[in-house]
Structures are given as structure tokens and as C-alpha cells.
Amino acid sequence: MIKGLAISTVWVLDQDRAKKFYTEKLGLEVRTDMTMGEGGMRWLTVGSPNQPDVELTLMVPGGPAMDPESAEMLRKLVTKGALGAGVLTTDDIHGDYKKLKDRGVEFLQEPQERPYGTEALFRDDSGNWFSFTQPREGGLDLDRDWTC
């Protein structure tokens, strides 16, 4: 049976640039950086030091599992900023928002209250957007009329 999520793919335009962004700006650590076979695909994963069992693989569209036309379409979507890559959590949204902004992370939205917590939105160096969220203590707030 399924035990959980171990690796999730984030499509990037340049793996070296993405590696620098995810480690130096976001503070994640490199878990794997290797080439599979001679001239093969680069397998680059990063993750939070606080969550050793979950990794993001930073993949360039293409390779043996994707035809060139599909790879080009995916690159265009990434470049356009049309893909949301997930939710990254924190226990200090305001402090970490300031730290990331000072490191040059491009935020699309300042921290705002939501039913699930306080959320800011940012883009990575390829154009993917992430929700950066401090979850609400006690779970969802369903007692208030929320608008986005």
C-alpha cells in the first residue's frame, strides 16, 4: 500500500540556476545530484533539513519520457508562471517572509490571513509559484466569511 509522498517534481528551466535558488535563497539542502548513465538525465533533488523523507526533484522538461513538442509546451508554461508547484510551510511566516525577500525571492503576495493560516506567494527562478504558509493553530477557521 501507499505509505506517503517521497518525491515531487518541480519543472525548472536550468538545473544549475535552480539548485542555487533552492539552496541559497530558500535554504533547502541538496540530497542527490548525479547523472544517470553516460550523457544521461541529471537527477537533482533538494529537501528541507527538517523533513528528510520528502524531496523535490528539479527537472528540466524533456528526456526519454517526454517528446520534444511536449517539453517545449511545458517550458512555455513554466516560463509564463502558470504552474503552482506546491505549499511550503513555516512556523514564522512574517520573519521568514522578510528573510526570503532580503535574499531576493520574488513575492507575488505579502503574508495574508486565510482560513488555513497565513500565506504569502512567491515564484522560483524559473517562474513556478509556491504558497508559503504558516498553518493556523487549531485547523481551518470556518467561522468567518473568507474572500480571496
Backbone as JSON, one array per atom type, in Angstrom:
{
  "sequence": "MIKGLAISTVWVLDQDRAKKFYTEKLGLEVRTDMTMGEGGMRWLTVGSPNQPDVELTLMVPGGPAMDPESAEMLRKLVTKGALGAGVLTTDDIHGDYKKLKDRGVEFLQEPQERPYGTEALFRDDSGNWFSFTQPREGGLDLDRDWTC",
  "N": [[0.83, -1.19, 0.0], [0.28, 2.35, -0.4], [2.53, 4.42, 1.27], [3.15, 7.06, 1.57], [4.11, 10.35, 0.33], [7.14, 10.74, -1.34], [8.86, 11.94, -3.25], [8.52, 14.81, -5.25], [8.02, 16.39, -8.39], [9.46, 19.35, -9.63], [9.33, 21.41, -12.29], [11.94, 22.91, -13.97], [13.85, 25.5, -15.62], [16.6, 25.66, -15.82], [18.9, 23.65, -14.37], [21.24, 24.15, -12.82], [20.97, 26.85, -12.08], [18.53, 26.64, -10.71], [19.27, 24.94, -8.62], [20.97, 26.61, -7.16], [19.11, 28.64, -6.44], [17.19, 27.2, -4.86], [18.77, 26.22, -2.79], [20.49, 28.36, -1.84], [18.78, 30.61, -1.62], [16.25, 29.66, -0.65], [17.07, 27.92, 1.34], [17.08, 25.15, 1.32], [18.47, 21.79, 1.22], [20.84, 20.04, -0.83], [20.08, 16.83, -1.88], [20.53, 14.79, -3.75], [22.65, 14.74, -6.56], [23.31, 13.82, -9.52], [24.31, 12.18, -12.58], [22.53, 10.05, -14.64], [23.78, 7.43, -16.14], [25.98, 7.55, -19.03], [26.0, 10.67, -20.51], [23.41, 10.93, -19.78], [20.27, 11.61, -18.09], [20.11, 14.23, -15.68], [19.8, 13.84, -12.27], [18.56, 15.64, -9.84], [17.95, 16.48, -6.62], [16.37, 18.2, -3.89], [15.76, 19.18, -0.47], [14.08, 19.93, 2.64], [15.98, 20.37, 5.59], [14.57, 19.7, 7.86], [12.78, 17.8, 7.11], [13.47, 14.97, 6.25], [12.46, 12.84, 4.73], [11.14, 13.7, 2.45], [11.47, 14.92, -0.84], [12.22, 17.31, -3.42], [12.42, 16.98, -6.82], [14.32, 18.58, -9.17], [13.68, 19.14, -12.28], [14.45, 19.4, -15.75], [12.31, 20.0, -18.45], [11.84, 17.39, -20.79], [13.9, 14.79, -22.14], [13.99, 11.15, -22.04], [11.35, 10.36, -21.5], [9.62, 12.23, -22.47], [8.32, 13.79, -25.29], [9.77, 16.09, -27.73], [7.96, 18.18, -28.47], [6.08, 18.25, -26.37], [7.81, 18.84, -24.27], [8.62, 21.43, -24.97], [6.14, 22.79, -24.78], [5.7, 22.51, -22.02], [7.92, 23.93, -21.0], [7.18, 26.5, -21.85], [4.87, 26.93, -20.3], [5.98, 26.9, -17.71], [7.76, 29.09, -17.89], [5.89, 31.12, -18.3], [4.73, 31.25, -15.84], [2.58, 29.75, -15.06], [2.34, 27.46, -13.56], [1.71, 26.07, -10.44], [3.7, 24.97, -7.84], [3.42, 23.9, -5.31], [2.97, 23.81, -1.68], [4.86, 25.31, 0.74], [5.8, 25.15, 4.11], [6.02, 27.04, 7.19], [6.93, 28.08, 10.52], [7.09, 30.67, 11.21], [5.93, 32.95, 9.58], [6.05, 35.76, 9.07], [8.65, 36.56, 9.84], [10.23, 34.79, 8.27], [9.33, 35.43, 5.73], [10.4, 38.01, 5.46], [13.17, 37.37, 5.59], [13.48, 35.74, 3.28], [12.69, 37.51, 1.29], [14.69, 39.45, 1.58], [16.78, 37.92, 0.64], [16.32, 37.97, -2.01], [14.11, 36.65, -3.09], [11.3, 36.58, -5.17], [8.28, 37.82, -4.34], [4.83, 37.39, -4.86], [2.7, 38.0, -3.37], [2.19, 39.48, -0.25], [2.3, 38.27, 3.2], [-0.88, 37.07, 4.1], [-3.95, 36.66, 5.85], [-5.66, 33.6, 5.82], [-8.21, 30.99, 5.61], [-6.86, 28.66, 6.35], [-4.48, 29.47, 7.45], [-1.67, 31.75, 7.59], [-0.6, 33.17, 4.61], [1.81, 33.65, 2.05], [2.77, 34.34, -1.34], [5.16, 33.18, -3.66], [7.56, 33.22, -6.4], [9.73, 30.87, -8.01], [13.04, 30.76, -9.51], [12.52, 29.94, -12.08], [9.89, 30.48, -12.65], [7.79, 29.1, -11.5], [5.15, 29.09, -9.11], [4.76, 29.22, -5.57], [2.9, 28.5, -2.61], [3.53, 29.91, 0.46], [3.26, 29.13, 3.64], [2.09, 29.59, 6.96], [0.63, 27.37, 8.93], [-2.66, 27.54, 10.41], [-3.16, 27.53, 13.87], [-5.04, 25.03, 15.44], [-6.43, 24.3, 13.2], [-8.62, 24.68, 10.31], [-10.3, 27.84, 9.96], [-13.5, 28.21, 10.02], [-15.45, 29.87, 10.83], [-15.65, 32.39, 9.85], [-16.43, 34.62, 7.15], [-14.74, 34.16, 4.29], [-12.87, 35.75, 1.76], [-10.99, 35.71, -1.23]],
  "CA": [[0.0, 0.0, 0.0], [0.99, 3.63, -0.41], [2.95, 4.86, 2.6], [3.25, 8.52, 1.62], [4.79, 11.03, -0.76], [8.58, 10.8, -1.1], [9.49, 12.87, -4.2], [7.62, 15.53, -6.14], [8.79, 17.05, -9.44], [9.31, 20.77, -9.94], [9.93, 21.63, -13.6], [12.78, 24.11, -13.98], [14.43, 25.81, -16.93], [18.05, 25.48, -15.74], [19.12, 22.96, -13.1], [22.27, 24.8, -12.01], [20.37, 28.05, -11.52], [17.52, 26.2, -9.74], [19.99, 24.42, -7.45], [21.42, 27.78, -6.41], [17.93, 29.29, -5.88], [16.56, 26.39, -3.82], [19.67, 26.07, -1.64], [20.98, 29.62, -1.29], [17.69, 31.53, -1.29], [15.22, 29.03, 0.17], [17.67, 27.22, 2.47], [16.97, 23.69, 1.24], [19.76, 21.12, 1.04], [20.92, 19.09, -1.94], [20.04, 15.43, -1.45], [21.17, 14.0, -4.81], [23.0, 15.46, -7.79], [24.05, 12.81, -10.29], [23.88, 11.9, -13.95], [22.18, 8.64, -14.79], [24.36, 6.91, -17.38], [26.79, 8.47, -19.82], [25.18, 11.6, -21.27], [22.02, 10.72, -19.39], [19.48, 12.6, -17.36], [20.61, 14.67, -14.39], [18.85, 13.63, -11.18], [18.88, 16.66, -8.84], [16.88, 16.61, -5.63], [16.6, 19.05, -2.73], [14.74, 19.0, 0.55], [14.25, 20.64, 3.9], [16.69, 19.61, 6.63], [13.6, 19.28, 8.86], [11.87, 16.78, 6.56], [14.39, 14.13, 5.47], [11.8, 11.81, 3.92], [10.47, 14.31, 1.29], [12.4, 15.62, -1.72], [11.77, 17.89, -4.68], [13.37, 16.77, -7.91], [14.35, 19.75, -10.04], [13.83, 18.52, -13.6], [14.27, 20.17, -16.98], [11.41, 19.27, -19.34], [12.47, 16.67, -21.89], [14.42, 13.48, -21.8], [13.43, 9.98, -22.72], [9.92, 10.13, -21.25], [8.82, 13.35, -22.96], [8.67, 14.16, -26.65], [10.21, 17.49, -27.82], [6.83, 19.11, -28.51], [5.55, 18.35, -25.01], [8.82, 19.54, -23.47], [8.53, 22.86, -25.3], [4.91, 23.31, -24.18], [5.91, 22.59, -20.58], [8.83, 25.06, -20.77], [6.41, 27.73, -22.01], [4.01, 27.08, -19.12], [6.84, 27.26, -16.58], [8.21, 30.46, -18.13], [4.72, 32.0, -18.16], [4.33, 31.3, -14.44], [1.26, 29.14, -14.98], [2.33, 26.25, -12.74], [1.93, 26.13, -9.0], [4.49, 23.79, -7.51], [3.08, 23.32, -4.03], [2.9, 24.61, -0.47], [5.97, 25.16, 1.68], [5.3, 25.64, 5.38], [6.91, 27.67, 8.14], [6.29, 28.42, 11.79], [7.3, 32.11, 11.4], [5.68, 33.5, 8.24], [6.48, 37.15, 8.91], [10.12, 36.59, 9.9], [10.8, 34.08, 7.13], [9.0, 36.23, 4.55], [11.41, 39.07, 5.39], [14.46, 36.75, 5.26], [13.48, 35.32, 1.88], [12.64, 38.72, 0.46], [16.03, 40.03, 1.66], [17.66, 37.07, -0.18], [15.99, 38.18, -3.41], [12.98, 35.86, -3.55], [10.23, 37.43, -5.71], [6.96, 37.52, -3.78], [3.66, 37.85, -5.59], [1.73, 38.42, -2.37], [2.65, 39.56, 1.13], [1.51, 37.39, 4.07], [-2.28, 37.42, 4.31], [-4.72, 35.66, 6.6], [-6.52, 32.7, 5.05], [-8.86, 30.04, 6.52], [-5.91, 27.61, 6.73], [-3.3, 30.05, 8.08], [-1.17, 32.97, 6.97], [0.01, 32.73, 3.37], [2.43, 34.54, 1.07], [3.03, 33.61, -2.59], [6.4, 33.58, -4.32], [7.99, 32.5, -7.6], [11.12, 30.44, -8.06], [13.82, 31.4, -10.58], [12.01, 29.51, -13.38], [8.54, 31.02, -12.83], [6.82, 28.34, -10.71], [4.74, 29.78, -7.89], [4.56, 28.43, -4.35], [2.27, 29.05, -1.42], [4.41, 29.85, 1.63], [2.17, 29.2, 4.61], [2.15, 29.2, 8.37], [-0.7, 26.81, 9.19], [-3.41, 28.09, 11.54], [-3.3, 26.64, 15.03], [-6.41, 24.58, 15.63], [-7.05, 23.91, 11.94], [-9.35, 25.66, 9.49], [-11.22, 28.79, 10.56], [-14.71, 28.19, 9.2], [-16.42, 30.76, 11.47], [-15.57, 33.7, 9.23], [-16.67, 34.63, 5.7], [-13.44, 34.42, 3.67], [-12.78, 36.07, 0.34], [-9.58, 35.69, -1.66]],
  "C": [[0.87, 1.25, 0.0], [1.27, 4.05, 1.02], [3.05, 6.37, 2.7], [3.96, 9.05, 0.38], [6.27, 11.14, -0.42], [9.25, 11.86, -1.98], [8.4, 13.51, -5.05], [8.48, 16.31, -7.13], [8.43, 18.52, -9.54], [10.04, 20.96, -11.27], [10.67, 22.95, -13.6], [13.39, 24.3, -15.36], [15.94, 25.58, -16.97], [18.36, 24.87, -14.38], [20.18, 23.62, -12.23], [21.71, 26.05, -11.33], [19.34, 27.69, -10.45], [18.19, 25.68, -8.46], [20.44, 25.57, -6.55], [20.22, 28.47, -5.73], [17.39, 28.5, -4.68], [17.45, 26.21, -2.59], [20.04, 27.41, -1.02], [19.86, 30.58, -0.88], [16.65, 30.91, -0.36], [15.77, 28.26, 1.36], [17.47, 25.72, 2.47], [18.36, 23.1, 1.03], [19.7, 20.19, -0.16], [20.93, 17.68, -1.36], [20.77, 14.55, -2.46], [21.47, 14.92, -5.97], [23.9, 14.52, -8.58], [23.49, 12.71, -11.7], [23.65, 10.41, -14.06], [22.67, 8.14, -16.14], [25.13, 7.98, -18.13], [25.91, 9.35, -20.7], [23.71, 11.53, -20.92], [21.4, 11.88, -18.64], [20.14, 12.95, -16.03], [19.5, 14.54, -13.36], [19.3, 14.54, -10.03], [17.71, 16.79, -7.89], [17.34, 17.49, -4.47], [15.51, 18.77, -1.71], [15.06, 19.82, 1.78], [15.01, 19.78, 4.89], [15.74, 19.07, 7.69], [12.64, 18.19, 8.38], [12.68, 15.84, 5.66], [13.73, 13.11, 4.54], [11.06, 12.37, 2.7], [11.49, 15.11, 0.49], [11.65, 16.25, -2.89], [12.83, 17.56, -5.71], [13.22, 17.94, -8.87], [14.7, 19.26, -11.43], [13.61, 19.51, -14.73], [13.34, 19.36, -17.88], [12.16, 18.62, -20.51], [12.87, 15.28, -21.48], [13.68, 12.34, -22.46], [11.92, 9.79, -22.54], [9.03, 11.23, -21.81], [9.27, 13.73, -24.37], [9.02, 15.66, -26.72], [9.06, 18.51, -27.82], [6.24, 19.32, -27.12], [6.52, 19.1, -24.1], [8.76, 21.04, -23.72], [7.28, 23.49, -24.71], [5.07, 23.49, -22.68], [6.85, 23.75, -20.23], [8.08, 26.39, -20.88], [5.5, 27.98, -20.81], [4.81, 27.49, -17.89], [7.25, 28.72, -16.71], [7.09, 31.47, -17.9], [4.3, 32.16, -16.7], [2.97, 30.68, -14.21], [1.19, 27.94, -14.04], [2.6, 26.56, -11.28], [2.6, 24.84, -8.57], [4.19, 23.21, -6.14], [3.03, 24.34, -2.9], [4.11, 24.28, 0.38], [5.54, 25.82, 2.98], [6.43, 26.21, 6.25], [6.18, 27.85, 9.46], [6.51, 29.9, 12.14], [7.15, 32.82, 10.06], [6.24, 34.9, 8.08], [8.01, 37.26, 8.93], [10.76, 35.94, 8.69], [10.48, 34.78, 5.81], [10.06, 37.31, 4.37], [12.77, 38.5, 4.99], [14.54, 36.38, 3.78], [13.46, 36.51, 0.94], [14.02, 39.39, 0.43], [17.04, 39.22, 0.83], [17.34, 37.18, -1.67], [14.86, 37.33, -3.95], [11.87, 36.82, -3.98], [8.88, 36.98, -5.16], [5.87, 38.14, -4.63], [2.61, 38.41, -4.65], [2.4, 38.42, -1.0], [1.84, 38.58, 1.98], [0.11, 37.94, 4.31], [-2.98, 36.28, 5.05], [-5.65, 34.9, 5.66], [-7.19, 31.73, 6.04], [-7.91, 28.98, 7.08], [-4.65, 28.14, 7.4], [-2.93, 31.37, 7.42], [-0.31, 32.57, 5.78], [0.61, 33.89, 2.59], [2.65, 33.69, -0.18], [4.33, 34.12, -3.18], [6.64, 32.74, -5.57], [9.43, 32.03, -7.42], [11.8, 31.09, -9.26], [13.37, 30.98, -11.97], [10.63, 30.09, -13.68], [7.47, 30.27, -12.07], [6.42, 29.14, -9.47], [4.47, 28.78, -6.77], [3.72, 29.22, -3.37], [3.27, 28.85, -0.29], [3.51, 30.15, 2.82], [2.59, 28.81, 6.01], [0.76, 28.69, 8.72], [-1.34, 27.42, 10.45], [-3.46, 27.06, 12.67], [-4.76, 26.29, 15.2], [-7.13, 24.23, 14.34], [-7.78, 25.05, 11.25], [-10.24, 26.58, 10.33], [-12.43, 28.89, 9.65], [-15.79, 29.12, 9.76], [-16.49, 32.14, 10.82], [-15.86, 33.57, 7.73], [-15.38, 35.06, 5.02], [-13.6, 34.76, 2.21], [-11.3, 36.12, -0.02], [-9.22, 36.91, -2.44]]
}
